[in-house]
PDB file of C-alpha atoms in Angstrom:
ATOM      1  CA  UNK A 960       6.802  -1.777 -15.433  1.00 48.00           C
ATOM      2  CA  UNK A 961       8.044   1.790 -14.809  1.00 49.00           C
ATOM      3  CA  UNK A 962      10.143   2.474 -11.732  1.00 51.00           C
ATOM      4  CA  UNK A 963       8.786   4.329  -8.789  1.00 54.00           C
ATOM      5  CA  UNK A 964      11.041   8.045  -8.508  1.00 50.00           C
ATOM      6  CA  UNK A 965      13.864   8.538  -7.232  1.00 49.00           C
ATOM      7  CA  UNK A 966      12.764  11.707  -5.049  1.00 45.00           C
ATOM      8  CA  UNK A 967      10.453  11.513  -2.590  1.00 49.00           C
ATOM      9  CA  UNK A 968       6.719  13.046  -3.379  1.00 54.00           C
ATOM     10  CA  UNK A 969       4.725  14.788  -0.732  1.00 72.00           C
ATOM     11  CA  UNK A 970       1.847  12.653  -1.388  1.00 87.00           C
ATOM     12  CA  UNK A 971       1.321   9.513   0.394  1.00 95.00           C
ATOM     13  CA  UNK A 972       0.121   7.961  -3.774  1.00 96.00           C
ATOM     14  CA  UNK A 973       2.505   8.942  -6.937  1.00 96.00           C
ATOM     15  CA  UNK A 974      -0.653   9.624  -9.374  1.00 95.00           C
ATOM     16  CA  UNK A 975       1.555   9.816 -12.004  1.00 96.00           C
ATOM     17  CA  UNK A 976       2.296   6.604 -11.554  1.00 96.00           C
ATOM     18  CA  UNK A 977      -1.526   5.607 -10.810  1.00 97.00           C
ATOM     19  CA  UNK A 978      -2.171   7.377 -14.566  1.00 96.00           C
ATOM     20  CA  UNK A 979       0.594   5.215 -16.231  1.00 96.00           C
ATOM     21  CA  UNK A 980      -0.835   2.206 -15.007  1.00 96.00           C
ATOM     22  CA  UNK A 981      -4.567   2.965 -15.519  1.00 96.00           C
ATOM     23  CA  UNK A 982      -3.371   4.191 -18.716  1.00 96.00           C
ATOM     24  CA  UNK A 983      -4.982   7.244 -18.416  1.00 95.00           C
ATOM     25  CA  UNK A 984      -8.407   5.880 -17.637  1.00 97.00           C
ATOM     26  CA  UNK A 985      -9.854   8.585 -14.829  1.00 95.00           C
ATOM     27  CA  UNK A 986     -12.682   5.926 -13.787  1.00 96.00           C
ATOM     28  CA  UNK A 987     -10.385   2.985 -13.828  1.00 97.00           C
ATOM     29  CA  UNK A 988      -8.241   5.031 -11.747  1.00 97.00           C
ATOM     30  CA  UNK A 989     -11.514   5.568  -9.405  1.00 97.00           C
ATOM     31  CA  UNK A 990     -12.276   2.216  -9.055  1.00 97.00           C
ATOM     32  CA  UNK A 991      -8.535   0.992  -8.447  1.00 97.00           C
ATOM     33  CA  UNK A 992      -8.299   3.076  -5.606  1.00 98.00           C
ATOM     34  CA  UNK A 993     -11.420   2.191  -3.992  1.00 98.00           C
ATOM     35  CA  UNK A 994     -10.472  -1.431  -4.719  1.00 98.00           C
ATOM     36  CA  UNK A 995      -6.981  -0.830  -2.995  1.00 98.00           C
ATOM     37  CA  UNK A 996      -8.246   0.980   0.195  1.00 98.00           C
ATOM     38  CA  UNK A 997     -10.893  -1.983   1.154  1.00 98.00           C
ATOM     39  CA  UNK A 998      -8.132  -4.711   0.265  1.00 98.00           C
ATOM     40  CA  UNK A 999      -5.768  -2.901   2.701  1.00 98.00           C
ATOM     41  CA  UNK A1000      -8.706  -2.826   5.302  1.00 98.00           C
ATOM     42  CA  UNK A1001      -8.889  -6.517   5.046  1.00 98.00           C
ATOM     43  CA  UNK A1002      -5.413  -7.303   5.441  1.00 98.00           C
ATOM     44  CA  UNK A1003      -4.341  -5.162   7.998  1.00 98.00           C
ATOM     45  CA  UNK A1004      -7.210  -6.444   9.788  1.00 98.00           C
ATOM     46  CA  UNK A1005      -5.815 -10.273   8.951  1.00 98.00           C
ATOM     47  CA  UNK A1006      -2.047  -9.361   9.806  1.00 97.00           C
ATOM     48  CA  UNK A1007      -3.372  -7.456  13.185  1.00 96.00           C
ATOM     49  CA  UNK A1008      -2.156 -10.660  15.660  1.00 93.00           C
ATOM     50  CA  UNK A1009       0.827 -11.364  13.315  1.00 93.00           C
ATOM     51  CA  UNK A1010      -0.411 -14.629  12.610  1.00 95.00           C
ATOM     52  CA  UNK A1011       1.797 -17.176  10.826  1.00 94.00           C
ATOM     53  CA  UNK A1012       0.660 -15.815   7.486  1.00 97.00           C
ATOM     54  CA  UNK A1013       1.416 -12.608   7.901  1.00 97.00           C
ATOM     55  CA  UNK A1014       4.144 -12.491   5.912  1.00 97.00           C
ATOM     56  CA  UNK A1015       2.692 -13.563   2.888  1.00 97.00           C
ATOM     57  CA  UNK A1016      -0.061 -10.648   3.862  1.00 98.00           C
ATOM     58  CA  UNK A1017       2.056  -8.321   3.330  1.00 98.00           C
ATOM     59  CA  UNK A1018       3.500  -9.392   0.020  1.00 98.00           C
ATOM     60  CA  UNK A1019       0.139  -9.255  -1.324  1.00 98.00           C
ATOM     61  CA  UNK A1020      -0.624  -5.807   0.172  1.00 98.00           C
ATOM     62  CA  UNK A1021       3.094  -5.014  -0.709  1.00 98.00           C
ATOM     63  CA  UNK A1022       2.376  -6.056  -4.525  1.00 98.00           C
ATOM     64  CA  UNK A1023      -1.155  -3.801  -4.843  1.00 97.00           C
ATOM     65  CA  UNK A1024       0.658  -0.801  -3.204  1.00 98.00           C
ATOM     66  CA  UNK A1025       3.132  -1.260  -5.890  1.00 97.00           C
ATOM     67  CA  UNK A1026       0.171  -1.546  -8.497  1.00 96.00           C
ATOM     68  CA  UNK A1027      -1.042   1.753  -7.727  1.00 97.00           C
ATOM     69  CA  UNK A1028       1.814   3.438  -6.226  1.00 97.00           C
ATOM     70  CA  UNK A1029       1.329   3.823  -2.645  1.00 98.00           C
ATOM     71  CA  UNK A1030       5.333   3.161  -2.499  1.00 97.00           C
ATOM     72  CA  UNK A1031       5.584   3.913   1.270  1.00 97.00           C
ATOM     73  CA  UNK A1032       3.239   1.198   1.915  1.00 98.00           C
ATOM     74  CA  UNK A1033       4.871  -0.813  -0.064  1.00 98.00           C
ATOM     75  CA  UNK A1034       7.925   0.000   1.113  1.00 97.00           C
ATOM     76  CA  UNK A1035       6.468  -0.451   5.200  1.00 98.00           C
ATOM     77  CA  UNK A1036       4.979  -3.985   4.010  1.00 98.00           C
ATOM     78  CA  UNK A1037       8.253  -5.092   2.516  1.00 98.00           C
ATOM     79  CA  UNK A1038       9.487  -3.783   5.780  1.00 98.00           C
ATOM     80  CA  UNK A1039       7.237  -6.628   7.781  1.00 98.00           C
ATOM     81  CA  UNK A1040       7.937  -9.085   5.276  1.00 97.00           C
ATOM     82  CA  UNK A1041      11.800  -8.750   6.148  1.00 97.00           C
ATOM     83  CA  UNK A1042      10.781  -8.441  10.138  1.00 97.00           C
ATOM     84  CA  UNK A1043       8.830 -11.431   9.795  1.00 96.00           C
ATOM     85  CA  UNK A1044      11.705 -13.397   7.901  1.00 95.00           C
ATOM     86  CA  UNK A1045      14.150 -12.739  10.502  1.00 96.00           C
ATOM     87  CA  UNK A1046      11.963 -12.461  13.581  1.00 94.00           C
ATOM     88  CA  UNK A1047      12.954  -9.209  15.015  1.00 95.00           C
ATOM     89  CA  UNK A1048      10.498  -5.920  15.041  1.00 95.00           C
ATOM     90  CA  UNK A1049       7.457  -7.408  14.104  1.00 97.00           C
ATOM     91  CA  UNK A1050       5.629  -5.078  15.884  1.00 97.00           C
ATOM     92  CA  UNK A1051       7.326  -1.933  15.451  1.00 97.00           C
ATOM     93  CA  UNK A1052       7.018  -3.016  11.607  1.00 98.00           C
ATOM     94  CA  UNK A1053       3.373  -3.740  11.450  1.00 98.00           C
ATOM     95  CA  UNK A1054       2.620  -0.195  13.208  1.00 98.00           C
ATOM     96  CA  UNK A1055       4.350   1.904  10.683  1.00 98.00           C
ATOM     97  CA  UNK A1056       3.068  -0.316   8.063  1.00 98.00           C
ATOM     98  CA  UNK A1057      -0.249   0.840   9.751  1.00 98.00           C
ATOM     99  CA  UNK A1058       0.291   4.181   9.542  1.00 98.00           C
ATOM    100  CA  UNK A1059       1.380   4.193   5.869  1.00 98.00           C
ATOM    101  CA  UNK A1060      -1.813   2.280   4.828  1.00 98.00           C
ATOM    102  CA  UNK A1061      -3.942   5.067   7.141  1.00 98.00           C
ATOM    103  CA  UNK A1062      -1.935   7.926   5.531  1.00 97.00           C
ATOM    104  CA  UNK A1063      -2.767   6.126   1.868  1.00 98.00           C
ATOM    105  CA  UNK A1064      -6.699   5.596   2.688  1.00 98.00           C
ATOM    106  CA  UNK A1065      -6.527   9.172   3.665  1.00 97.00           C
ATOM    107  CA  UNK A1066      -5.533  10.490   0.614  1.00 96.00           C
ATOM    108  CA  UNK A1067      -7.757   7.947  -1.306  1.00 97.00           C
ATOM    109  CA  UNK A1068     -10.585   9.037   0.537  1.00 97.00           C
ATOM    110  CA  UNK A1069      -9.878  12.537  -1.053  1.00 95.00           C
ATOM    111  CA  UNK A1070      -9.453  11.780  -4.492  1.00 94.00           C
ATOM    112  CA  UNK A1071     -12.888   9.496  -4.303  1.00 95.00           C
ATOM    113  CA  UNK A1072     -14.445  12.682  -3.014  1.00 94.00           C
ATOM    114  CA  UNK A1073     -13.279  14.852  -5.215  1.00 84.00           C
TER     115      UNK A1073
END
């Protein structure tokens, strides 16, 4: 699997990225996205209370960030994951996890528009 860049992008997805792994495929790439934005719905709503399996939540989440390359959320749920492991900012981990999921469904939201 290719490796996410080294720089930063400016866009909260690395479509490049999304391309590679849809090889190319414009309406797989559609229907990935749409697929990703309702799964984070769900699980964000499922971690919300931190309950005990919250950690393996956000591996899952982590994993389809990963997939189509929404690396800050993956990044923020690996984030929890740790948090959860050693019990220490839970919280403060799950809210920026939130805000990289919003700032991914945002720019999903464009691209399914579009």
């Amino acid at each position: 699997m290719p490796s996410p860049p080294l720089a930063p992008i400016d866009s909260p997805l690395d479509l490049d990225h999304l391309s590679r792994m849809t090889l190319g495929d414009a309406a797989l790439e559609q229907e990935v996205l749409a697929m990703f934005a309702e799964q984070a719905v769900r699980l964000m709503a499922a971690m919300a209370g931190l309950p005990a399996e919250a950690g393996a939540l956000a591996h899952k989440l982590k994993g389809s960030a990963r997939g189509i390359g929404a690396f800050a959320v993956a990044d923020a749920a690996a984030s929890l994951e740790t948090a959860i492991q050693i019990g220490h900012n839970e919280r403060h981990a799950f809210a920026a996890l939130k805000e990289a999921v919003t700032e991914a469904r945002a720019a999903i939201e464009t691209i399914l528009k579009s």
